[in-house]
Coordinates of C-alpha atoms in Angstrom, one line a residue:
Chain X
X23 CA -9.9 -29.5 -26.9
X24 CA -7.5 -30.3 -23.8
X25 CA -7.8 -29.2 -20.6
X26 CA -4.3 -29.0 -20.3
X27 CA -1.4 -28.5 -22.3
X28 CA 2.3 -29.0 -21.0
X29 CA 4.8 -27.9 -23.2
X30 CA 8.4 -29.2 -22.3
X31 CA 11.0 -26.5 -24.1
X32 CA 9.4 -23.7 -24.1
X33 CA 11.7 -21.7 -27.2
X34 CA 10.7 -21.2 -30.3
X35 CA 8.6 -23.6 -31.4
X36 CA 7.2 -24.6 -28.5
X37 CA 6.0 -21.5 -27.6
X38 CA 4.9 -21.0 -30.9
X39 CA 2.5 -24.2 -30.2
X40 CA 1.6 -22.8 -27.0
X41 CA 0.5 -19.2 -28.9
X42 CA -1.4 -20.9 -31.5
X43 CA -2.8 -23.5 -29.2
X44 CA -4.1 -20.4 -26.9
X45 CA -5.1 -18.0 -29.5
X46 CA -7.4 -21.0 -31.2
X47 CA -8.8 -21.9 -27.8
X48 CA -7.4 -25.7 -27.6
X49 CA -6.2 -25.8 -23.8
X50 CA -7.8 -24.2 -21.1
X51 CA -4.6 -23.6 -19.7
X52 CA -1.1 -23.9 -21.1
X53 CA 1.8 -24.6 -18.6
X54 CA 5.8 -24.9 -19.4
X55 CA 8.3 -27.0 -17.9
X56 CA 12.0 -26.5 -18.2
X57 CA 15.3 -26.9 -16.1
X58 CA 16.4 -24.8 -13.8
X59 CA 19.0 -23.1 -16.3
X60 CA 15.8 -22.3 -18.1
X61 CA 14.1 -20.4 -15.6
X62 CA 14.9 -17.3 -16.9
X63 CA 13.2 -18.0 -20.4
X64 CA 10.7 -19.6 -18.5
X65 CA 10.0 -16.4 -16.8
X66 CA 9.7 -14.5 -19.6
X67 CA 7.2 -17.1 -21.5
X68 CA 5.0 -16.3 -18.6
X69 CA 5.8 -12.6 -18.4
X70 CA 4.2 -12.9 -21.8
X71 CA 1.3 -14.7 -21.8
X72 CA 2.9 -17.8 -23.4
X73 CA 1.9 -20.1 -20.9
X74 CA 0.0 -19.8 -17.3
X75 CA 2.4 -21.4 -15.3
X76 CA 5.6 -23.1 -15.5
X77 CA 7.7 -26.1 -13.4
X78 CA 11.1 -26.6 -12.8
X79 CA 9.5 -30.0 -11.3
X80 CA 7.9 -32.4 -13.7
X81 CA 5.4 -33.9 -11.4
X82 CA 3.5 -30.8 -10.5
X83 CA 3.9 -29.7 -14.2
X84 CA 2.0 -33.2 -15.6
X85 CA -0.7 -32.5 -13.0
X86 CA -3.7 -32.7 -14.7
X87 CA -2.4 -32.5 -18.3
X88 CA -3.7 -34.4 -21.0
X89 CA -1.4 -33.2 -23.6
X90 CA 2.0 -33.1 -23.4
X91 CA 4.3 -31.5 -26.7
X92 CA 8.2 -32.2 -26.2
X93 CA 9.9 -29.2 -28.1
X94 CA 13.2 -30.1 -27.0
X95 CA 16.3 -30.2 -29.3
X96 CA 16.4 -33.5 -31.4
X97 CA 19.4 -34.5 -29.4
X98 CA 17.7 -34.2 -25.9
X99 CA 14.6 -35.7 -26.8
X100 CA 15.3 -38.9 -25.1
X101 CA 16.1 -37.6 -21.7
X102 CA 12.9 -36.2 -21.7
X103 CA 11.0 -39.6 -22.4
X104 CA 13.2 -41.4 -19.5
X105 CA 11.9 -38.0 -17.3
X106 CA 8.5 -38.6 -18.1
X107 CA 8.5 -42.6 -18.1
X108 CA 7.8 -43.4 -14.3
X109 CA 4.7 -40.9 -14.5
X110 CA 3.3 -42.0 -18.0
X111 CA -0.4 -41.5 -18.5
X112 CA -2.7 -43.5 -20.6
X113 CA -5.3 -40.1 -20.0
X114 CA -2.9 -38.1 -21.9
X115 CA -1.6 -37.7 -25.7
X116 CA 2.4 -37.2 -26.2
X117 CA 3.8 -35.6 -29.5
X118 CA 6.9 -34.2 -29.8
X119 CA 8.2 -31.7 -32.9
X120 CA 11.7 -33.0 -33.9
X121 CA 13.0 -32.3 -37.4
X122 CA 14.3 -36.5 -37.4
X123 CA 11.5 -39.2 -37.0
X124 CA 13.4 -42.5 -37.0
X125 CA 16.0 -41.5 -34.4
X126 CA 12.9 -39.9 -32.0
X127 CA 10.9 -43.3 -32.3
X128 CA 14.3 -45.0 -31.9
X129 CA 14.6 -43.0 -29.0
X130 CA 11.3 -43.9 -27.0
X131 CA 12.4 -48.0 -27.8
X132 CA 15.3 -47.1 -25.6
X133 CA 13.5 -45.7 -23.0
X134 CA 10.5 -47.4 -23.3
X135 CA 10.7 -50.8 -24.7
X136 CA 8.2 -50.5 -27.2
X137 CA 7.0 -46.8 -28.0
X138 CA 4.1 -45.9 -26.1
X139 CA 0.7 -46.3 -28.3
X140 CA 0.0 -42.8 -27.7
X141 CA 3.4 -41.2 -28.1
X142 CA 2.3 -39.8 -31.4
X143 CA 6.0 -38.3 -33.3
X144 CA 4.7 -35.3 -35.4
X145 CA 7.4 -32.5 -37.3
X146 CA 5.9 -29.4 -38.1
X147 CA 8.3 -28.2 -41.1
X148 CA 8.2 -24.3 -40.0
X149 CA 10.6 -22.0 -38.4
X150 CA 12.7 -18.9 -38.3
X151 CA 15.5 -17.1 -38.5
X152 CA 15.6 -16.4 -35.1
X153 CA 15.2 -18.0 -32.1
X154 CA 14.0 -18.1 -28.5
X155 CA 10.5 -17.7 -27.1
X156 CA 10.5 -13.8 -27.7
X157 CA 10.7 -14.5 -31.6
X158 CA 7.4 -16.8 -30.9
X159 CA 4.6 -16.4 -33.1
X160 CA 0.7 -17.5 -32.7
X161 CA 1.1 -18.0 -36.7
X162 CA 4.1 -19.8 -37.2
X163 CA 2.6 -23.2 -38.3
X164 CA -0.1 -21.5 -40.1
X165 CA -0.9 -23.0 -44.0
X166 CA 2.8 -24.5 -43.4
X167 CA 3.1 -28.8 -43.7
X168 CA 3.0 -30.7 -40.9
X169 CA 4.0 -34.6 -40.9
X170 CA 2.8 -36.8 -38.6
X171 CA 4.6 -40.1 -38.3
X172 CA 2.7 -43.0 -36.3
X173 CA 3.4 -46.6 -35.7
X174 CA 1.3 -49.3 -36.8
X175 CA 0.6 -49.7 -33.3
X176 CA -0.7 -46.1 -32.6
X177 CA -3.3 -45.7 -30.9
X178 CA -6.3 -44.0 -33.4
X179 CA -7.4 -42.5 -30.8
X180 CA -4.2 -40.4 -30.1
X181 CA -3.2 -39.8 -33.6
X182 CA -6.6 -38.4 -34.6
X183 CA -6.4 -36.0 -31.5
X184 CA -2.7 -34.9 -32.3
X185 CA -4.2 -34.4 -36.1
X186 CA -7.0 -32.2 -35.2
X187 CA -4.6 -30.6 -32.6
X188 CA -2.4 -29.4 -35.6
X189 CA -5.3 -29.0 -38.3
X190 CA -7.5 -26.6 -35.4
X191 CA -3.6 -24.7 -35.2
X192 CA -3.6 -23.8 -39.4
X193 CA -0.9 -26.5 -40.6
X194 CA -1.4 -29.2 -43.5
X195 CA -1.3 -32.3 -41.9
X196 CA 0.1 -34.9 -43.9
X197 CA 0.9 -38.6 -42.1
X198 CA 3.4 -40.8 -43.4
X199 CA 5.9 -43.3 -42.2
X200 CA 9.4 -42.0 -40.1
X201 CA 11.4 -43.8 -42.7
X202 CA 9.7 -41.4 -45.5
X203 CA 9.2 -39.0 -43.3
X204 CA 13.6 -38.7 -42.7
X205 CA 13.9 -39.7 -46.8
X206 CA 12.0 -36.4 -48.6
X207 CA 13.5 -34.1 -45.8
X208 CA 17.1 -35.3 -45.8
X209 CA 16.7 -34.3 -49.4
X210 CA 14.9 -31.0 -49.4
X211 CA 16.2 -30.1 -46.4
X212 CA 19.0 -31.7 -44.8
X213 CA 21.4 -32.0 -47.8
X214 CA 20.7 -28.4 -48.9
X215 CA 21.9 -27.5 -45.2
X216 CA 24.6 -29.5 -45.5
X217 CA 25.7 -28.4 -48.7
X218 CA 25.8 -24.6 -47.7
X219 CA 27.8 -25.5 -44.9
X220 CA 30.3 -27.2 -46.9
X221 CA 30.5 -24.5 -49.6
X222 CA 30.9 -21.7 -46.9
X223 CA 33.3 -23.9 -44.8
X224 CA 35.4 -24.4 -48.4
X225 CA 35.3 -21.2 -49.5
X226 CA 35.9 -19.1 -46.1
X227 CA 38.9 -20.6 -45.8
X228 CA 39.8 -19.4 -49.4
X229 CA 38.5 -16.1 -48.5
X230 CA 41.3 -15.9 -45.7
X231 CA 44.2 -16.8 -48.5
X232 CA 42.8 -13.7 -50.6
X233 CA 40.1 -12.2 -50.6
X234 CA 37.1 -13.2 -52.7
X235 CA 33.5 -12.6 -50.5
X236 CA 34.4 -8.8 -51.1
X237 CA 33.2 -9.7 -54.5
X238 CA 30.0 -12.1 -53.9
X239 CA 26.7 -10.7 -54.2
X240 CA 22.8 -11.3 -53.8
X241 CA 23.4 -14.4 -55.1
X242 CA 25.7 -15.7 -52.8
X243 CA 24.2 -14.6 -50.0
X244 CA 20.4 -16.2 -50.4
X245 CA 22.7 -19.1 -51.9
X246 CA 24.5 -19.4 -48.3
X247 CA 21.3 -18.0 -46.2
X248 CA 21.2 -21.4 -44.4
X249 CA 25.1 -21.7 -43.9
X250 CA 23.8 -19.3 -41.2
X251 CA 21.4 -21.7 -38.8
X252 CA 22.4 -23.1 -35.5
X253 CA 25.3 -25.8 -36.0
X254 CA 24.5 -27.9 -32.8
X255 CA 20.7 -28.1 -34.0
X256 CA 22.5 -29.1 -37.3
X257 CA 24.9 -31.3 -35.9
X258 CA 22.4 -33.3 -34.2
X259 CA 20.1 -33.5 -37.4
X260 CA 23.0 -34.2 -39.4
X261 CA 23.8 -37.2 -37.4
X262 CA 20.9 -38.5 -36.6
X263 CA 19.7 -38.6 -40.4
X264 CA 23.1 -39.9 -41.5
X265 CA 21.8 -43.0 -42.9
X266 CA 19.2 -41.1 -45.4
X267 CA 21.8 -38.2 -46.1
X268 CA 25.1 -40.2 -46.8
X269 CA 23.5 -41.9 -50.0
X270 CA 22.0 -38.6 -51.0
X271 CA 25.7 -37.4 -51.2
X272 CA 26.9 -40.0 -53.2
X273 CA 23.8 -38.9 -55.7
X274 CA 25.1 -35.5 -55.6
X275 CA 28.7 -36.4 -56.2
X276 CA 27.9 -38.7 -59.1
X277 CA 25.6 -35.4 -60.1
X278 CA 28.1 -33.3 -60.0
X279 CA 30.6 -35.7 -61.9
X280 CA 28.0 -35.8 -64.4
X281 CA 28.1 -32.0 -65.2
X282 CA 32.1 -31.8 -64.9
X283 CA 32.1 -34.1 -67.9
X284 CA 29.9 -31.6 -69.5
X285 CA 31.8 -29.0 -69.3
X286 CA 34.8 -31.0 -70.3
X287 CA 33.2 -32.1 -73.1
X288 CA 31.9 -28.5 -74.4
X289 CA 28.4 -30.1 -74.3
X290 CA 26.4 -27.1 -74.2
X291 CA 23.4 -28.5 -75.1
X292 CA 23.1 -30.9 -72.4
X293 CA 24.4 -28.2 -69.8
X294 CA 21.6 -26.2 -71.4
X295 CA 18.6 -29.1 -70.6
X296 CA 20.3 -29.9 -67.1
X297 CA 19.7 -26.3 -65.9
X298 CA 16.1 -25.9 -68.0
X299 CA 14.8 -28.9 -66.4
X300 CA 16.1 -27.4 -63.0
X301 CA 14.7 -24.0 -63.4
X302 CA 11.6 -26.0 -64.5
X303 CA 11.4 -28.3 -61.6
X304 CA 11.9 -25.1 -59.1
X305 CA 9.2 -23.4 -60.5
X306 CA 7.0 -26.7 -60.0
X307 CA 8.5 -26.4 -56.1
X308 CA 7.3 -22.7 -56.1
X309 CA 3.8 -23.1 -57.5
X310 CA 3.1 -25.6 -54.9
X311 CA 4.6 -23.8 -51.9
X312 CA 2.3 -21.1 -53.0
X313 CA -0.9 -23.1 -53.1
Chain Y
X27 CA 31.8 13.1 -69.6
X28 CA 30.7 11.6 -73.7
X29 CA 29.3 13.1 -76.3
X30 CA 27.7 10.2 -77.4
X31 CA 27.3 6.5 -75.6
X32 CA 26.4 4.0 -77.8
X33 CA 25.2 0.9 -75.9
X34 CA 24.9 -2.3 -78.1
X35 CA 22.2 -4.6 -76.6
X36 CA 19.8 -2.7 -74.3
X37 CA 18.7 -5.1 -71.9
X38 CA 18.3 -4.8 -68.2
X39 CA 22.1 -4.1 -67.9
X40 CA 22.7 -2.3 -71.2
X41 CA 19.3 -0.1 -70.3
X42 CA 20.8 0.5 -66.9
X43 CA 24.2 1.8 -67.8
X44 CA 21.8 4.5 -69.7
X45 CA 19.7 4.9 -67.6
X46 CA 23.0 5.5 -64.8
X47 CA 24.5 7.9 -67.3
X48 CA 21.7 9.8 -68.0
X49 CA 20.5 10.8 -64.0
X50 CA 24.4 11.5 -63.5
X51 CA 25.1 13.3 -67.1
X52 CA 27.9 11.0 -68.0
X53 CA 26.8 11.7 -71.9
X54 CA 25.1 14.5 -73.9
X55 CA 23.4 12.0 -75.9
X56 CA 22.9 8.3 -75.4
X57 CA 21.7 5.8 -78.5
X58 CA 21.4 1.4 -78.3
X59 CA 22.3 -0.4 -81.4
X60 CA 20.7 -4.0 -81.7
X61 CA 19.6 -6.8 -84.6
X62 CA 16.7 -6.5 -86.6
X63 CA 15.3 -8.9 -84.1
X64 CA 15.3 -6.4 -81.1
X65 CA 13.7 -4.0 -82.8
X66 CA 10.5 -4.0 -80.7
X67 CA 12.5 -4.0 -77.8
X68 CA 15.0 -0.6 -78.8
X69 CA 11.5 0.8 -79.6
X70 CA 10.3 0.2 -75.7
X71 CA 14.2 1.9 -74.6
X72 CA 13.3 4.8 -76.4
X73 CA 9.8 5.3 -76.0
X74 CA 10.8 4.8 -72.2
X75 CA 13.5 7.5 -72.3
X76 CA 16.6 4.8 -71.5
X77 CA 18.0 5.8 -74.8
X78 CA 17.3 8.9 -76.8
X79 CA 17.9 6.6 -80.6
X80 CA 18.2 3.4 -81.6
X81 CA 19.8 2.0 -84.9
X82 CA 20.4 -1.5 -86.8
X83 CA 22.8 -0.5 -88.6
X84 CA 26.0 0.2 -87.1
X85 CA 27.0 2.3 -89.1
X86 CA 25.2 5.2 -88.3
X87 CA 25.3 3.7 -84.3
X88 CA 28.7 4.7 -84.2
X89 CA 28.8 7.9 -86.1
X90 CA 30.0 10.7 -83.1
X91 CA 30.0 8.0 -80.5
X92 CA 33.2 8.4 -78.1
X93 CA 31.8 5.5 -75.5
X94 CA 30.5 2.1 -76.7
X95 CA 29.7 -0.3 -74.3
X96 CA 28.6 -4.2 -75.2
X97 CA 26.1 -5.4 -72.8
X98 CA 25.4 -8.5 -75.0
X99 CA 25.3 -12.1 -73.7
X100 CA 28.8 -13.5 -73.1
X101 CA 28.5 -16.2 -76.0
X102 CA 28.0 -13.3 -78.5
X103 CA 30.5 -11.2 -77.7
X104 CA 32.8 -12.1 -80.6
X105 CA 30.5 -11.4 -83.1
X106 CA 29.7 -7.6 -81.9
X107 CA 33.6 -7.3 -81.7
X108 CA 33.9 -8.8 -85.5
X109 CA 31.2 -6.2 -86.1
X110 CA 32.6 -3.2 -84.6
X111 CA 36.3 -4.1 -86.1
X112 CA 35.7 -2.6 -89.4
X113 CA 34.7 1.1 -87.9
X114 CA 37.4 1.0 -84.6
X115 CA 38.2 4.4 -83.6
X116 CA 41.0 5.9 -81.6
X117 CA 38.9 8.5 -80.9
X118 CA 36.8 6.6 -78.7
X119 CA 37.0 3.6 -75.4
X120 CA 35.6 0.5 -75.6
X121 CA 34.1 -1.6 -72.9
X122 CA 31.7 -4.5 -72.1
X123 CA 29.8 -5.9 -69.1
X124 CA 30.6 -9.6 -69.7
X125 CA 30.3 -12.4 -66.6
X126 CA 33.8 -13.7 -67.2
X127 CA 36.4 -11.8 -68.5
X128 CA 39.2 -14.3 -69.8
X129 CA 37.0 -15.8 -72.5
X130 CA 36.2 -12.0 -73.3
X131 CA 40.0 -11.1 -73.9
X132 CA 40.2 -14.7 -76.3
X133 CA 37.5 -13.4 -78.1
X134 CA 39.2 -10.1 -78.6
X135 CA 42.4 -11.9 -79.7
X136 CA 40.2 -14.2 -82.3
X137 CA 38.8 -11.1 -84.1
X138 CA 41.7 -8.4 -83.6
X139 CA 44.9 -10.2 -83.6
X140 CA 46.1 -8.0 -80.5
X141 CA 43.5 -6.7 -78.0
X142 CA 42.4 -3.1 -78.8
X143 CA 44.6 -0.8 -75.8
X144 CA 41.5 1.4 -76.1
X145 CA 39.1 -1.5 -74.9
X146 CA 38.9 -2.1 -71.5
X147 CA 37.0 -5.5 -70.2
X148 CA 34.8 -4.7 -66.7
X149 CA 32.4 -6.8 -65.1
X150 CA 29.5 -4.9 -62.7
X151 CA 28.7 -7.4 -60.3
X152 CA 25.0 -6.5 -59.7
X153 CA 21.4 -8.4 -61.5
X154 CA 18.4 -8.5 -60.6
X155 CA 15.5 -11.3 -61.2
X156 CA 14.1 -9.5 -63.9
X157 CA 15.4 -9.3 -67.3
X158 CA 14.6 -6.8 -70.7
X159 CA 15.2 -2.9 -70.7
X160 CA 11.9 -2.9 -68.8
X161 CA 13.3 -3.8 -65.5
X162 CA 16.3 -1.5 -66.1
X163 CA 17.2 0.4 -62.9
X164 CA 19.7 4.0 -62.8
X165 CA 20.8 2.2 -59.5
X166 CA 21.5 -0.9 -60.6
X167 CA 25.1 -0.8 -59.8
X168 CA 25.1 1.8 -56.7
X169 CA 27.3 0.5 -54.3
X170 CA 27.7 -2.4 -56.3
X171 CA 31.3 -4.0 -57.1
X172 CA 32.7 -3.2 -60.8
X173 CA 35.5 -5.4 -61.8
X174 CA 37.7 -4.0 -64.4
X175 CA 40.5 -6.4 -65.8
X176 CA 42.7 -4.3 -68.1
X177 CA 45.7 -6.0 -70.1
X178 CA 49.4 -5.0 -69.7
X179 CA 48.9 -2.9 -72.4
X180 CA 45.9 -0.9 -72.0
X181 CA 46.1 2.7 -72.8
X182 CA 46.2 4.2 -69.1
X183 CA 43.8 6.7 -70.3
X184 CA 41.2 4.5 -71.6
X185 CA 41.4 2.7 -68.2
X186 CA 40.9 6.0 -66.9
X187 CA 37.9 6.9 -68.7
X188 CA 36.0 3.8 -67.8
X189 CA 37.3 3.7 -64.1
X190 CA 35.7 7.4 -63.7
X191 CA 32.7 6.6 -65.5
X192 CA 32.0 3.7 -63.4
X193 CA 32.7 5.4 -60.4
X194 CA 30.2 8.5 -61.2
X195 CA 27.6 5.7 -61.6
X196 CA 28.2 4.9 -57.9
X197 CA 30.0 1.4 -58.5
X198 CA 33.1 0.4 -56.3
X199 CA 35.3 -0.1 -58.7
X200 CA 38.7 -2.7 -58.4
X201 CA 41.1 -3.2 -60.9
X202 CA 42.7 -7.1 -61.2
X203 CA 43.7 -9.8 -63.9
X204 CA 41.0 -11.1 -66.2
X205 CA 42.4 -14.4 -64.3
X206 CA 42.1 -13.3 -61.1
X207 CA 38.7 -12.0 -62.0
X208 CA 37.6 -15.4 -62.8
X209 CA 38.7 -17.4 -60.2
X210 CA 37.4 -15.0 -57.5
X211 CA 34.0 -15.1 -59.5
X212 CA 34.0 -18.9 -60.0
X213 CA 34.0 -19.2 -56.1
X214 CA 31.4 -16.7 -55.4
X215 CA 28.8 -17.1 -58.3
X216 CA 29.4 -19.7 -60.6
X217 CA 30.3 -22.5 -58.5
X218 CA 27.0 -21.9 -56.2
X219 CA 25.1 -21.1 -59.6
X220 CA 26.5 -24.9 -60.5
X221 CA 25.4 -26.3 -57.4
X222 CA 22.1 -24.7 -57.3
X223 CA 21.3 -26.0 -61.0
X224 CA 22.9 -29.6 -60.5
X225 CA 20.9 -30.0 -56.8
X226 CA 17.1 -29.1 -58.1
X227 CA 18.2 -31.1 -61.4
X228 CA 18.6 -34.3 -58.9
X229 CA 16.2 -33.6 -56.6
X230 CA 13.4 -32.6 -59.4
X231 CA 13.9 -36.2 -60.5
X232 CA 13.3 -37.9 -57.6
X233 CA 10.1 -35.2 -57.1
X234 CA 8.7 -36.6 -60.2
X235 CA 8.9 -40.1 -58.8
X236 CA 7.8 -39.2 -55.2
X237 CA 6.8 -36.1 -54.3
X238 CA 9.1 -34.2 -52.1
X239 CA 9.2 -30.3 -52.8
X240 CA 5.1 -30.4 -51.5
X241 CA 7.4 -30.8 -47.9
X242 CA 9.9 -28.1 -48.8
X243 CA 10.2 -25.4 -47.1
X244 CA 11.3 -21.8 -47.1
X245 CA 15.4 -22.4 -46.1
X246 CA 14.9 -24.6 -50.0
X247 CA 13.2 -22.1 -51.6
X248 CA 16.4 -19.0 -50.9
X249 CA 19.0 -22.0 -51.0
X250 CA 17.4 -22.4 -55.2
X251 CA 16.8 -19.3 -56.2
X252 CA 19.7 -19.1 -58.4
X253 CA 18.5 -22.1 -59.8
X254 CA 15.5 -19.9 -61.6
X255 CA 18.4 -18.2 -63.1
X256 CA 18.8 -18.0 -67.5
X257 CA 19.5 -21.7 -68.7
X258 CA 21.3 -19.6 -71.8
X259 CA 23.0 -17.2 -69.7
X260 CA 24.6 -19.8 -67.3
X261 CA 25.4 -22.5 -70.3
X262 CA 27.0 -19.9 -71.7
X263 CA 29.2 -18.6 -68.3
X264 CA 29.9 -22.0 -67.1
X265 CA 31.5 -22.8 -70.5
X266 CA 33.5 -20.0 -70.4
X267 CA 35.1 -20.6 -67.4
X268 CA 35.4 -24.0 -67.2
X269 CA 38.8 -24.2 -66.5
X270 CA 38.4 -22.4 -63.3
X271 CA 35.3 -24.3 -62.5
X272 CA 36.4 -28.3 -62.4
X273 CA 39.2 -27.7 -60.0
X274 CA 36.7 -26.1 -57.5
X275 CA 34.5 -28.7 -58.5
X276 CA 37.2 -31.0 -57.2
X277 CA 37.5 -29.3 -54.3
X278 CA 33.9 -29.6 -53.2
X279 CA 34.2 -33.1 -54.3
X280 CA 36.9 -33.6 -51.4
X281 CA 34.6 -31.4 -49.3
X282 CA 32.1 -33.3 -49.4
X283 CA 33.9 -36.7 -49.0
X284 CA 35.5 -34.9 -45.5
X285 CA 31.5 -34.6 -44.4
X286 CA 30.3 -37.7 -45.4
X287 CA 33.2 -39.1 -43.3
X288 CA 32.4 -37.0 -40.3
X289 CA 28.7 -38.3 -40.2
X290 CA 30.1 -42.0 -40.8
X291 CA 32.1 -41.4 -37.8
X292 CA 29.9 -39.9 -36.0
X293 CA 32.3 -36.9 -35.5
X294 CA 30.2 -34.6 -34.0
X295 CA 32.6 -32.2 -32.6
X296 CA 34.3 -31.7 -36.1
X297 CA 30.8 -31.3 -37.6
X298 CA 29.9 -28.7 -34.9
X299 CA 33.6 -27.1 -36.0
X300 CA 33.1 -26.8 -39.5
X301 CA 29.3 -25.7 -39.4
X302 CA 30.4 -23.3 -37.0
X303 CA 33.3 -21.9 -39.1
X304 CA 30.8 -21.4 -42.0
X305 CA 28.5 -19.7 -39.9
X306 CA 31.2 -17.4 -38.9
X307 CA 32.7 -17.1 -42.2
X308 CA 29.1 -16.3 -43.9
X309 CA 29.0 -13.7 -41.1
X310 CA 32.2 -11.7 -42.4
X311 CA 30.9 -11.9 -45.7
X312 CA 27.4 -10.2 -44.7
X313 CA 29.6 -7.3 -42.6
X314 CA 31.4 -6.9 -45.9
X315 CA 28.0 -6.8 -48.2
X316 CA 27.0 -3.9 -45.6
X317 CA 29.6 -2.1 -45.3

C-alpha cells in the first residue's frame, strides 16, 4: 500500500511496525532513520532484515516516502516534527505511536502552528517486556487495540490510509478523541504504573530497615511486574498525562479512605461487596481481553 | 515422623500438607476431619488418595492422632479450636496454616484462657489460583517460605516437631513474633491485595459508565490478578489485620501525595529517582524469590 515506509526510531516498536508492515506486504521498501548515536542499532535493523536501508540524514531518508511512522520516545517526539517541518510533504501520510495523545498534538501546534491535516496521531496499546529492535516482532500489534486520534481537521484521506495501515497489520482500530484517548489510559494504564511504583518505592525502603521482600511471594511479584518498566519512558508519560492522572489520584485516595473506614468500622459486609464487585469487574476486563 | 495426621479442612492447602507428608512419609496414616457440609468434598480427598479417611465427627478424627493441623479459613478458626478443646492432648502438637497469625493467637486466648504450649501458629507462604483438594499439589510449599510464630511459652519441643516437619516438606522455614509476622505480611500481600481490590473496584465503575478495560492491556491484567482473589478469604484477612493495615494505608496515602506533587511540579528528575529506586528495589526482591 506505500511505496515507501520511513520509520524514525527504529527500537521496539518501530521495528515491530516495520516487521509487520513487510511481512503483510504494505511498503515496497522500508527504510530507518536515526542519529548518529543510533547507528549501531541501525546497523543491526538492517543486518536483520528490519528495514532496507537507513539515514543518519533525514533528507535522503524522506526521498520518495509516502509514509512516515515516528516511533520516537513521547518526550522527543517534538524534535522530530521541527526535523521534518522544512521538508513536509502533502504526498505523504505522518503517524506517530506515542502512549500520550494531547501532549503529541500539543506538540505539532508548537512546531507547526496548526497540526498538519495529515499528521494522523495513532497509539498502538502493545509492547513488551523487553526492548530494542532485536526483541522486535512481525506480530506484536496483532489482535491487540490500536487508537487512532484525529483532529477535526484531518484529512479523511490520511486517516483512512493510517486505519487500513494498522487494520492490514492485525490490530483493532478504534478512533476516538486525544482527550479520551489520555482519559481511559491514564486509568488502565498510567495510574496502575504509577501505583506500582509508588508501592515498590514505599516499601523498598522498608525492606532496607528489615527485611520483608524475603517473605513476598507470587503475588507480590505479578502485583509489582510493572514497577519494573523503563522509568524515563514513565517519567515522560507520567508528566505529560499529569492533568488526566492527578484527578485519578485523588479518586483513588478518596477510594482508599473509603475502605480504611471499613476496616475501622468492622464492616465486613461491605469489604466483602467492594472486593466481589472487583473480582467481578476483572473478570468482565478478562473476558473482553480474550475476545 | 506421626502416627497419625489429622488435617481439619482439606482444601487445596489442607490436601497439600497430605499430600507433602505422604510422598516424604512424615505420617504412617493420614485422615481430614470436616462438617457435614464437606462431605462430598472429604469423599473426593480420599477417593483421590490425599487422605486415607475422613470423619465428621471429631471424635473418632482424633482417636491416635499425634499431628493435627487446621487448614480452615482464618474467620473460623476459633470455632475448630472450641471444638478441639474438649479432646486436647499432651500427647500430641497442634498447628494451623492461618494468613495472619496475631488474630490466630486471640482466638486461642478466647477459647483456652492461655494458648496451648503444644500449639504452634505457622503460616506457609505459598497459593495457587485454584482452590478445593482437587488442585492440591505435594509441592505446594517446596522452596516456599513457612512462617512459624511461636509464643514465649511454647514447648521447645513442639516447636521442634513442626519446624522439622515443615522443613521435610521442603519449606524454608523462619521463626518470628506473630507481630512481626503481620506486619511483614501486611507489606508484602495484604496491602497490594488492598490495592488491587480497591483499584478495579474504582476503575470497574467508571468501566460501567465508559468503557475502558476494552483498551487495557496486558501490564493491567498481572498488575489485578490479585484482585480475582476469594472476596471471603480477603474480608476475612484484611479484618484481621487491620491494625497493621491503616497505618500502611497512611503511608501510601503520603506516598501518593509526594507523586502527585512531583507531577504538579513537574519534577522530573525526582520522578525518574523514585521510579528508578523501585525498579531497583523490585530487582532485589526478584534475586531473593530466585535464590
Amino acid at each position: 500500500m506505500f511505496n515507501r515506509l520511513c520509520i524514525i526510531g527504529v527500537g521496539l516498536i518501530g521495528g515491530s511496525i516495520a516487521r509487520a508492515a513487510r511481512s503483510r506486504g504494505l511498503a515496497a521498501s522500508i527504510v530507518g532513520y536515526g542519529r548518529e548515536q543510533e547507528r549501531q542499532n541501525l546497523e543491526t535493523a538492517k543486518r536483520l532484515g528490519v528495514i532496507d536501508e537507513y539515514f543518519l540524514d533525514i533528507v535522503p531518508a524522506l526521498e520518495g516516502t509516502d509514509a512516515v511512522v515516528v516511533a520516537v520516545p513521547v518526550g522527543a517526539v517534538e524534535s522530530v516534527f521541527a526535523l521534518l517541518k522544512p521538508y513536509w510533504s502533502n504526498a505523504c501520510v505522518y503517524s506517530d505511536v506515542g502512549s500520550t495523545k494531547s501532549n503529541v498534538i500539543a506538540a505539532a501546534e508548537r512546531v507547526f502552528g496548526v497540526v498538519p491535516v495529515n499528521l494522523v496521531p495513532a497509539h498502538p496499546i502493545a509492547g513488551a517486556e523487553n526492548s530494542g529492535v532485536e526483541a522486535a516482532l512481525p506480530d506484536l500489534f496483532l489482535r491487540r487495540r490500536l487508537i487512532i486520534t484525529p483532529l477535526e481537521h484531518t484529512e479523511p484521506a490520511a486517516l483512512n490510509k493510517i486505519q487500513i495501515f494498522w487494520e492490514r497489520i492485525g490490530s483493532l482500530v478504534s478512533v476516538m478523541s486525544a482527550e479520551h484517548h489520555d482519559a481511559v489510559l491514564a486509568a488502565t494504564s498510567h495510574l496502575p504504573h504509577l501505583l506500582a511504583f509508588a508501592l515498590v518505592d514505599m516499601l523498598g525502603r522498608q525492606d532496607e530497615q528489615c527485611e520483608i521482600f524475603k517473605y513476598a511471594a507470587g503475588g507480590f511479584r505479578d502485583f509489582t511486574r510493572i514497577a519494573s518498566s523503563d522509568p524515563t519512558m514513565w517519567r515522560d508519560i507520567c508528566t505529560a498525562n499529569k492533568d488526566q492522572l492527578i484527578p485519578l489520584l485523588h479518586q483513588l485516595k478518596t477510594e482508599l479512605d473509603k475502605i480504611e473506614q471499613l476496616l475501622a468500622d468492622n464492616d465486613g459486609r461491605r469489604l466483602f461487596e467492594t472486593f466481589s464487585y472487583a473480582k467481578n469487574a476483572r473478570q468482565r476486563f478478562l473476558d473482553q481481553l480474550e475476545n
